[in-house]
XYZ file of C-alpha atoms in Angstrom:
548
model
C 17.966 39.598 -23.258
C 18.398 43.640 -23.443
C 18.964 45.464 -19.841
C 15.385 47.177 -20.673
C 13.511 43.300 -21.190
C 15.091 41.976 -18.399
C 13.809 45.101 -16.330
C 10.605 44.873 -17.361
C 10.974 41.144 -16.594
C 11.763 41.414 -13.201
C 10.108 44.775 -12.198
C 6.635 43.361 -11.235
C 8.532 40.919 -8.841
C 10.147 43.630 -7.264
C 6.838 45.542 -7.111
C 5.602 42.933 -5.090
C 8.323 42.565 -3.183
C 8.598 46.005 -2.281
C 4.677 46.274 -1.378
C 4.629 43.119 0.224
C 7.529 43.719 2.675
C 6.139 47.155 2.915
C 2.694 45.596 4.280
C 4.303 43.301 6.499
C 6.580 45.633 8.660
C 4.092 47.936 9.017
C 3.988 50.564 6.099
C 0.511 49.861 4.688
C -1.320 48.358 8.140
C -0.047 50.155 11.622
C -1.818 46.747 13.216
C 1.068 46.248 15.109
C 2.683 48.881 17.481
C 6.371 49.584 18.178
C 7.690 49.115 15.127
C 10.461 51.724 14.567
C 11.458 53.392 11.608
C 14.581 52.370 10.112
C 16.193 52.619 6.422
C 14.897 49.730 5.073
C 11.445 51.208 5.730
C 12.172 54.367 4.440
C 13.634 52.954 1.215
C 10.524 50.644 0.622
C 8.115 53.585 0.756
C 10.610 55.710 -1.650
C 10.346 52.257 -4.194
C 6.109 52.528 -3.530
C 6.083 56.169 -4.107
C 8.602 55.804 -7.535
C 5.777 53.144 -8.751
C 2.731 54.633 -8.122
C 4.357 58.555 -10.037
C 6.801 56.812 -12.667
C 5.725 52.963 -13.653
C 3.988 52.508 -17.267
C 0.901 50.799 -16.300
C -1.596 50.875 -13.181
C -0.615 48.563 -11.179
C -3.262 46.273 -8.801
C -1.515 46.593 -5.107
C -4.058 44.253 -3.259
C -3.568 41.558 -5.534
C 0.274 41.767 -5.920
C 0.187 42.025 -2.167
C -2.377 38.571 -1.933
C -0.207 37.037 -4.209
C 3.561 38.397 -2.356
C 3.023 38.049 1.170
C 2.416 34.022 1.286
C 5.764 33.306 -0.107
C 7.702 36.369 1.786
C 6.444 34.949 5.267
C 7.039 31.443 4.215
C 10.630 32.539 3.658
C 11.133 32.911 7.847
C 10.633 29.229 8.580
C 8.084 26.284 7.660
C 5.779 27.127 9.795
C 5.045 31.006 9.552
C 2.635 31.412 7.690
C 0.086 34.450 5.926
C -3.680 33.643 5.663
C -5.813 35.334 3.105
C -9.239 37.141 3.923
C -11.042 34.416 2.157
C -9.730 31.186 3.749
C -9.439 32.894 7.214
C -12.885 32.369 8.306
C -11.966 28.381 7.252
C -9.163 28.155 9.702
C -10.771 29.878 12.282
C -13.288 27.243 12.243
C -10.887 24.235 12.633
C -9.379 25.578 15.954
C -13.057 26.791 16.735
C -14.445 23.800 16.466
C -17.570 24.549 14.694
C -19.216 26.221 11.838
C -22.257 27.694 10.543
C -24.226 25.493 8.347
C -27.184 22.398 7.838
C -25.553 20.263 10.553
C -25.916 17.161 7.635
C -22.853 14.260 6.796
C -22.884 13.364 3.119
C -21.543 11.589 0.524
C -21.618 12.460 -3.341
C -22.809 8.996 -5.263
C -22.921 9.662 -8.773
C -22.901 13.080 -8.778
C -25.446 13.387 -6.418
C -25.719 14.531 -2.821
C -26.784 11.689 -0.790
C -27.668 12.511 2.997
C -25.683 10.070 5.075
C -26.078 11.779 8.880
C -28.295 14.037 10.558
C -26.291 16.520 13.927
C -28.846 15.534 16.580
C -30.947 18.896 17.719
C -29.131 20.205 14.450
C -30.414 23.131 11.812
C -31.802 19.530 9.665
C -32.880 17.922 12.222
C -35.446 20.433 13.306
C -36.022 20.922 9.474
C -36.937 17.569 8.415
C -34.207 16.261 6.411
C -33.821 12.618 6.777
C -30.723 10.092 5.945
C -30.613 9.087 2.961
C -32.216 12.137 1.529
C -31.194 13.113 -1.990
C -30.736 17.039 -2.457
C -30.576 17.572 -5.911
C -31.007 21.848 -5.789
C -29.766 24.125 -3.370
C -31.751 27.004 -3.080
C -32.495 27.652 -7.373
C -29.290 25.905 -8.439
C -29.510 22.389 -9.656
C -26.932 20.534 -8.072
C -27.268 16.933 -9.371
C -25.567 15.536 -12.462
C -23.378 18.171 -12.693
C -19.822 16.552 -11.463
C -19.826 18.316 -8.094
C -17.171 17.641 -5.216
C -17.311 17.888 -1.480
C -15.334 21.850 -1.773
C -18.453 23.283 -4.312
C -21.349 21.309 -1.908
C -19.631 22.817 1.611
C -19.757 26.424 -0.318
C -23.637 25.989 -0.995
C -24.587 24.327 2.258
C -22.698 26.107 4.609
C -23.252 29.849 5.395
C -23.638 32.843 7.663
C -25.461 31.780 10.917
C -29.345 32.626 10.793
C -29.525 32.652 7.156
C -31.661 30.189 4.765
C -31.037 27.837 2.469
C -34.187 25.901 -0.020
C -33.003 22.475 -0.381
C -35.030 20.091 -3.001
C -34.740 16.642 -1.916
C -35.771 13.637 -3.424
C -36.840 10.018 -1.089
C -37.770 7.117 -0.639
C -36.422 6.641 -4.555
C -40.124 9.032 -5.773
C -39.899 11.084 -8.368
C -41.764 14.291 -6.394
C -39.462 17.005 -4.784
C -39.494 18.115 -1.954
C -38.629 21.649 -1.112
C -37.487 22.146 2.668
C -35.841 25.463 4.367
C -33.384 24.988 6.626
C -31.919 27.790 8.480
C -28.337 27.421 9.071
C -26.894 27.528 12.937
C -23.724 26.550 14.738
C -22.349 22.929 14.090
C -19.857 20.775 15.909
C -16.820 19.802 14.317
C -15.541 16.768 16.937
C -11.419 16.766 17.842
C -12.117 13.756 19.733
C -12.775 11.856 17.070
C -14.148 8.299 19.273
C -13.817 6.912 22.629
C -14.545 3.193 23.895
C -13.805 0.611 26.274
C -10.969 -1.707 24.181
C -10.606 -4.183 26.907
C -11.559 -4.784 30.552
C -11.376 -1.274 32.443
C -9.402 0.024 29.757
C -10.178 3.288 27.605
C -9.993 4.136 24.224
C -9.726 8.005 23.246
C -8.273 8.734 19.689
C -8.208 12.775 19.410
C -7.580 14.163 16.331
C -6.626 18.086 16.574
C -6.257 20.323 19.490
C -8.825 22.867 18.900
C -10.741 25.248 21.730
C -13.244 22.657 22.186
C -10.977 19.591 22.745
C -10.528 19.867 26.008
C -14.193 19.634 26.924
C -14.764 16.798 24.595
C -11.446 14.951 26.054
C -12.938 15.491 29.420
C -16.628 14.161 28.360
C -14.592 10.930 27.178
C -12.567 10.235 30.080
C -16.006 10.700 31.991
C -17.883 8.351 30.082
C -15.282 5.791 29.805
C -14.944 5.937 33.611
C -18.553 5.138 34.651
C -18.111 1.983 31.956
C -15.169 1.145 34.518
C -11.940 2.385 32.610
C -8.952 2.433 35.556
C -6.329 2.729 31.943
C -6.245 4.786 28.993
C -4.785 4.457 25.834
C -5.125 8.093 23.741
C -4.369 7.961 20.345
C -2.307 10.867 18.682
C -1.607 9.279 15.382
C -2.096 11.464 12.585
C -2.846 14.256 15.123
C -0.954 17.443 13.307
C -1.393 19.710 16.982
C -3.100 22.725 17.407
C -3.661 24.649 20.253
C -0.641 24.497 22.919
C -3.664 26.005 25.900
C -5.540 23.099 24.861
C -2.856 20.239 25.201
C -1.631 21.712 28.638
C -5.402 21.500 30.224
C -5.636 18.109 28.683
C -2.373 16.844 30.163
C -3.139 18.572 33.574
C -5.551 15.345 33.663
C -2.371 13.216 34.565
C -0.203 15.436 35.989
C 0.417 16.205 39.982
C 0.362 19.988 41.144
C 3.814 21.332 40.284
C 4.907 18.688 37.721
C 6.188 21.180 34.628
C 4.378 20.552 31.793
C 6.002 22.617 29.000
C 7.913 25.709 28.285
C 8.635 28.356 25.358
C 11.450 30.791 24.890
C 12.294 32.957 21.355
C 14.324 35.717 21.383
C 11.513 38.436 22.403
C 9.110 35.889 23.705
C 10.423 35.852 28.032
C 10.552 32.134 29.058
C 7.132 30.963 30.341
C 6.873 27.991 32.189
C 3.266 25.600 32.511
C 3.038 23.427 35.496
C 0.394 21.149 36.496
C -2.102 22.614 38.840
C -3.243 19.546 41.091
C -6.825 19.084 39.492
C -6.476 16.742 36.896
C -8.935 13.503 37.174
C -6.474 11.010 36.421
C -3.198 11.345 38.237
C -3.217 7.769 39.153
C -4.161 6.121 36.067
C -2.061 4.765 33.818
C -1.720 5.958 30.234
C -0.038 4.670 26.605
C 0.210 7.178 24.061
C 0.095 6.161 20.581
C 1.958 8.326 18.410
C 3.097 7.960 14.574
C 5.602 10.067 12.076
C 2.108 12.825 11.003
C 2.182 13.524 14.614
C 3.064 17.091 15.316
C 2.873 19.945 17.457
C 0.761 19.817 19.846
C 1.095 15.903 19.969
C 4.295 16.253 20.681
C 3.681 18.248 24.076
C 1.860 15.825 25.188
C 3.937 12.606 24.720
C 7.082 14.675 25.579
C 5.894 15.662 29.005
C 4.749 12.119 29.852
C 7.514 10.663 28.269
C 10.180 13.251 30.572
C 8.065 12.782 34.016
C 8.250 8.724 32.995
C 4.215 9.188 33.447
C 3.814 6.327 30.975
C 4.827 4.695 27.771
C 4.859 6.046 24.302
C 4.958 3.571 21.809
C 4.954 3.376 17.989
C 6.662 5.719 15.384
C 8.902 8.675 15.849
C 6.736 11.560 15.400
C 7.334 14.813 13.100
C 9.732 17.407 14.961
C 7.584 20.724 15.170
C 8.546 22.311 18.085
C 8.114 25.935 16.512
C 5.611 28.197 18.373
C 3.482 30.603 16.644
C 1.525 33.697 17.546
C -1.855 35.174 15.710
C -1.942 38.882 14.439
C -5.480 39.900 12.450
C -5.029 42.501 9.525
C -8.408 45.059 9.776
C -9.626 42.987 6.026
C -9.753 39.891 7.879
C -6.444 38.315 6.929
C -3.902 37.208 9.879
C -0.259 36.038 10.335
C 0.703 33.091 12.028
C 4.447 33.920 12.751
C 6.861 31.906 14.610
C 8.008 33.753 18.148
C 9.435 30.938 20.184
C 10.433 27.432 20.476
C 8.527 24.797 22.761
C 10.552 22.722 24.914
C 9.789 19.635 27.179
C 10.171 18.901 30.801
C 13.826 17.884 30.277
C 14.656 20.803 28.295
C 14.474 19.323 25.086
C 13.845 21.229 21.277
C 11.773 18.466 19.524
C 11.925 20.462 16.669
C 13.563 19.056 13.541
C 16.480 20.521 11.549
C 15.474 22.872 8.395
C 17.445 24.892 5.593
C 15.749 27.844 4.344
C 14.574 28.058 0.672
C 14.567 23.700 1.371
C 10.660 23.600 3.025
C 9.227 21.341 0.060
C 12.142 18.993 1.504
C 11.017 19.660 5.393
C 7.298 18.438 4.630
C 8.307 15.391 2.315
C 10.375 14.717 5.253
C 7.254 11.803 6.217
C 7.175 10.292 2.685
C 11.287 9.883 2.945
C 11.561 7.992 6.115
C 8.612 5.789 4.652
C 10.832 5.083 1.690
C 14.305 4.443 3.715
C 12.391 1.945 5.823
C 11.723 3.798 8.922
C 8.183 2.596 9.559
C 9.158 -0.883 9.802
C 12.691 -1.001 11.185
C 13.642 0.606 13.962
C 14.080 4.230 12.968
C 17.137 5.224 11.189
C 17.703 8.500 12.576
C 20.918 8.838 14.390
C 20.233 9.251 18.129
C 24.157 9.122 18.846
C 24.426 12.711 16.733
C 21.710 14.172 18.593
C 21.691 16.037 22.182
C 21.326 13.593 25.168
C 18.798 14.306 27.769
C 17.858 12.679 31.025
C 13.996 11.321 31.678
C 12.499 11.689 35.997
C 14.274 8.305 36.423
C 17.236 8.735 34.494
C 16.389 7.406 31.146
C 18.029 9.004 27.990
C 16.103 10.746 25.363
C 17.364 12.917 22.812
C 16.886 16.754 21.145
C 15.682 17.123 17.755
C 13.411 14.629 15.403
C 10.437 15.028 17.264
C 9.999 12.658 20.164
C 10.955 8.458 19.534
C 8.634 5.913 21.353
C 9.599 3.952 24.309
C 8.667 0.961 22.162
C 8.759 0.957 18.801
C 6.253 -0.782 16.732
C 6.051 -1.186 12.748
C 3.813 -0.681 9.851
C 1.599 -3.277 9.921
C 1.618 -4.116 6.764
C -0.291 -8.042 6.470
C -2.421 -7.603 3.630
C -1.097 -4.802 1.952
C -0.363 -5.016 -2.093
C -0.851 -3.601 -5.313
C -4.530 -5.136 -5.789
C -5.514 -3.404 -2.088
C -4.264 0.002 -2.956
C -5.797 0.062 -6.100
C -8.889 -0.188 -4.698
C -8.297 1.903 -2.015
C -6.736 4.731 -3.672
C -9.518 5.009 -5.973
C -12.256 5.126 -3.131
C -13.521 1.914 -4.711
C -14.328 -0.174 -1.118
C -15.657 3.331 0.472
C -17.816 3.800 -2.562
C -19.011 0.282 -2.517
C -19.861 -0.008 1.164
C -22.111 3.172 0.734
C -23.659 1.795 -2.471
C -25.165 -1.533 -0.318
C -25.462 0.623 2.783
C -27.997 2.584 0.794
C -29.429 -0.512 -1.487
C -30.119 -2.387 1.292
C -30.830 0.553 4.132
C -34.047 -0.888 5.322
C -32.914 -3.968 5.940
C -29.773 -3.156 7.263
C -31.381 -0.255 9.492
C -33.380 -2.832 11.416
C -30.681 -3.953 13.675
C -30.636 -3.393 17.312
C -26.781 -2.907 17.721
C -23.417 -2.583 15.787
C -22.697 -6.458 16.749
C -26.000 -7.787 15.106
C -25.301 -5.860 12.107
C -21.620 -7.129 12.093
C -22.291 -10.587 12.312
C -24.875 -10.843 9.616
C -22.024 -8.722 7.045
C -19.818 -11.226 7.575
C -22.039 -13.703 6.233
C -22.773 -11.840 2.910
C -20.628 -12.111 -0.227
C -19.210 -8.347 0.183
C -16.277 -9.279 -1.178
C -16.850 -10.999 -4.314
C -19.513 -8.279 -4.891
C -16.935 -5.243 -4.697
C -14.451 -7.365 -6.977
C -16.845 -7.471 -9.491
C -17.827 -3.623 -8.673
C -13.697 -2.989 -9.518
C -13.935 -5.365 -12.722
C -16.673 -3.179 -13.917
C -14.729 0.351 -13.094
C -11.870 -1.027 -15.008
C -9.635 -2.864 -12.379
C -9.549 -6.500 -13.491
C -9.697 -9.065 -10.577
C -6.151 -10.348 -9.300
C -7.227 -14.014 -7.089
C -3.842 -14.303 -5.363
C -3.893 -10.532 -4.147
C -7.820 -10.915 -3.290
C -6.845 -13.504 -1.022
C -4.002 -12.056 0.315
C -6.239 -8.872 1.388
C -9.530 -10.878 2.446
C -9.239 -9.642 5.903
C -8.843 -5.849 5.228
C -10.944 -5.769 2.728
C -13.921 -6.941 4.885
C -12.618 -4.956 7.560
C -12.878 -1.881 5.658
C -16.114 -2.890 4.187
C -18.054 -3.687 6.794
C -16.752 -1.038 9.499
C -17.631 1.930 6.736
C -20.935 0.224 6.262
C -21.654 -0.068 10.358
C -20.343 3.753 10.495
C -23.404 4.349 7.911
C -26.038 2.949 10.581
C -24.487 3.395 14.046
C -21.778 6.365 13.879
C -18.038 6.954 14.399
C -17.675 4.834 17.538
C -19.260 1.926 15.785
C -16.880 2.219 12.995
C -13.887 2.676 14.650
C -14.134 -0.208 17.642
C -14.793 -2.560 14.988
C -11.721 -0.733 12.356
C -9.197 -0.922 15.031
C -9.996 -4.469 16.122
C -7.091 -5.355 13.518
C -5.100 -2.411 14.833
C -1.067 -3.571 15.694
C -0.139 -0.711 18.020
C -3.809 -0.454 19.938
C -3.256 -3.838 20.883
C 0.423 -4.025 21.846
C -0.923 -0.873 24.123
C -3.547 -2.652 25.431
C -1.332 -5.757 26.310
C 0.890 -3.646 28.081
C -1.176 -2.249 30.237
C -2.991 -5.694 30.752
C 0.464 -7.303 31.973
C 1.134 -4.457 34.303
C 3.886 -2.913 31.969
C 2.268 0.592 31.966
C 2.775 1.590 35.281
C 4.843 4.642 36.465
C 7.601 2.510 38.102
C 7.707 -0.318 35.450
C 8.961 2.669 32.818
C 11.125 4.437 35.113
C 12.910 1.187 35.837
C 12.534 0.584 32.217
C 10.958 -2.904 32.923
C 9.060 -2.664 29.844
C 12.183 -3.585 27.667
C 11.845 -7.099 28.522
C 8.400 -7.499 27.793
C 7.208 -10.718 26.174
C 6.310 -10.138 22.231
């Protein structure tokens, strides 16, 4: 390749570059004050001024920038990170815990939207849209038939606050539409995702992200579960990627006496700044389990670190991810924002959690999850080397270690009874999900009459589900395997019936009667049962010669 090719190869690279670095220190935005002028800056705006009087075509700067500054920022670390305009207002809403829209769940059944939950005192509600509803237009766009998925029905439905949206529905299986406007208003999204009672006085809360509104709904659960008589709680952090780090301190206040330090953060222009408990939690003398797995990040990891470093209680399942990276907000004036690392987290001990990273290597960082599952770490006792790592000392004394996010006080496997080829076919192709809703809605009136989630479970269990969604597979190409069927009979109805309970009673429903099955739920509820929980029994570290 010529010296003038390769130029021209490479030039629109370095136009980004230049503009995108430009943007990001400051020469296009002034956003953020007390940035001083130095060469570098000085020699970016000489390369933008050379472009704009001397290059051969016009060049587009907001898109180069768009398309630059994502994989500039990613550059500083696996967690920085540059948010477009357009999925801002998406993001926002996670940690908000809301949006504006119908306030409807749903489910697409052969390319058609099929109402499957009404927000009580919600935009449908109030409108008149019923489960099991089938909206087959939005607004003068005919939605049915026309292979849509859940991203293109969230971008009709959902929408600025106060505005309208014509919905034709379908029910009752008549022919005649029905045209209802619903004006879209503020909907919940729910961070704790269910709380029960999963044995006597004991209390189940599985929270899901640490968003603004968490704490509020984590103290609405602990409230609830007390007047049903929980004295013990088990809160569930699997999967739980974090969030926000105000959040998880108020929530771990709950357990926490005044001046018990909860967490700290230090970076190189971000001053140490310690939180310590306050004294008001609600729960400072009940005992806890925290169930934690290898997606559980962040946020997560504040949480089972301080109770883990105080000996509050016992952490038990999987080593969990290693993100002990904090990062701060900045808003560009076009709506865009950069999430950019300033400190590092550490726990009561004075531990990093976070886990070891090479730059250019973050594809490696995130499969990090998927590599442990394939050296075995999920169902041996995890194969990181706590020897190489920095030692730390626990309240009582007990050694935990720097680095590789936080491992359990007990660890407990994979459960993996059941499990094989035939199974994750199925499941992979949303085959028993699909299936459940397909009798949930053939049989809905029946099925609807039920008092309670118990009536409705019992009477499942004496229906052929299973044969009938082997048959369903046969006919979507997935030929019936008797050994494996067999093998899987008990997740299989599991799954089946708990998604079609969800359909009739809600999330709690489903999920008491999902995690009946669940291995680390009940090893935490056994612990607590024989007394293993307590304060005193982890700080003298009793619970390592509890009976399996």
């Amino acid at each position: 390749m010529n010296p003038e090719k390769k130029f021209k190869v490479w030039l629109p690279f370095l136009i980004s570059l230049g503009i995108a670095l430009g943007i990001f220190i400051g020469v296009k935005y002034s956003n953020f004050p007390g940035f001083a002028r130095s060469r570098g800056v000085e020699k970016l705006e000489g390369i933008l001024n050379y472009i704009n009087k001397s290059y051969v075509d016009n060049v587009d700067e907001n898109r180069i920038i768009e398309d630059a500054l994502p994989h500039i920022v990613q550059e500083l670390d696996p967690h920085s990170v540059y948010i477009p305009a357009s999925e801002m207002k998406r993001v926002s809403e996670d940690l908000e815990g809301h949006f504006s829209g119908i306030g409807v769940s749903f489910y697409i059944l052969k390319d058609t939207i099929v109402v499957t939950g009404i927000i009580p005192g919600g935009p449908s509600q109030a409108a008149g849209i019923r489960q099991w509803d089938r909206i087959v237009k939005v607004n003068d766009t005919l939605v049915a038939g026309q292979k849509i998925d859940n991203n293109f029905v969230l971008t009709k439905l959902r929408g600025e606050k106060g505005s309208q949206v014509r919905l034709g529905i379908l029910r009752d299986g008549k022919q005649n539409l029905h045209e209802i406007t619903v004006t879209r208003g503020e909907v919940p999204v729910n961070s704790v995702q269910t709380s029960f009672i999963a044995a006597e006085a004991i209390g189940y809360i599985k929270v899901g992200t640490f968003g603004l509104n968490t704490f509020n709904e984590f103290i609405t659960a602990i409230s609830k579960l007390k007047n049903q008589g929980a004295e013990s709680f088990v809160i569930d952090l699997r999967g739980n990627s974090g969030g926000s780090m105000e959040t998880v301190v108020f929530m771990v206040n709950e357990f926490f006496h005044k001046g018990e330090l909860i967490v700290y953060a230090e970076g190189k222009n971000f001053p140490r700044q310690d939180r310590y408990a306050d004294g008001s939690g609600t729960c400072k003398e009940d005992r806890i389990v925290l169930l934690i797995d290898e997606l559980s990040a962040s946020a997560s990891e504040i949480f089972a670190g301080a109770v883990q470093d105080h000996d509050r209680g016992l952490i038990i399942g999987r080593r969990s991810f290693g993100k002990g990276l904090v990062q701060n907000q900045r808003q560009f004036r076009d709506g865009s924002a950069i999430r950019l690392t300033v400190a590092r987290y550490y726990t009561p001990s004075g531990r990093s959690i976070q886990r070891k990273y090479e730059k250019g290597k973050y594809n490696e960082y995130e499969m990090d999850a998927y590599n442990r599952y394939f050296q075995g770490d999920y169902l041996l006792e995890d194969s990181a080397a706590a020897p190489k790592l920095e030692q730390f000392k626990t309240e009582a004394g007990r050694t935990v270690y720097s680095g590789e996010g936080i491992a359990p006080d007990i660890f407990v496997p994979r459960d993996t009874t059941g499990i094989n080829s035939y199974y994750n076919s199925l499941n992979n192709k949303g085959l028993i999900g699909e299936y459940a809703f397909l009798y949930s809605d053939l049989y809905k009136n029946k099925l609807s009459a039920f008092k309670t989630p118990r009536q409705l479970i019992a009477y499942l269990y004496r229906q052929p589900l299973l044969a009938n969604l082997v048959s369903y597979a046969d006919n979507k190409g997935i030929r019936p395997r008797p050994y494996y069927i067999e093998e899987s009979r008990k997740l299989f109805e599991r799954d089946l019936i708990s998604y079609i309970v969800r359909n009739f009673f809600g999330e709690d429903a489903f999920y008491e009667h999902f995690l009946q099955t669940d291995n680390l739920l009940a090893k935490a509820v056994r612990l607590i049962e024989e007394d293993y929980a307590q304060p005193q029994a982890v700080a003298e570290e009793k619970y390592k010669t509890f009976p399996e």
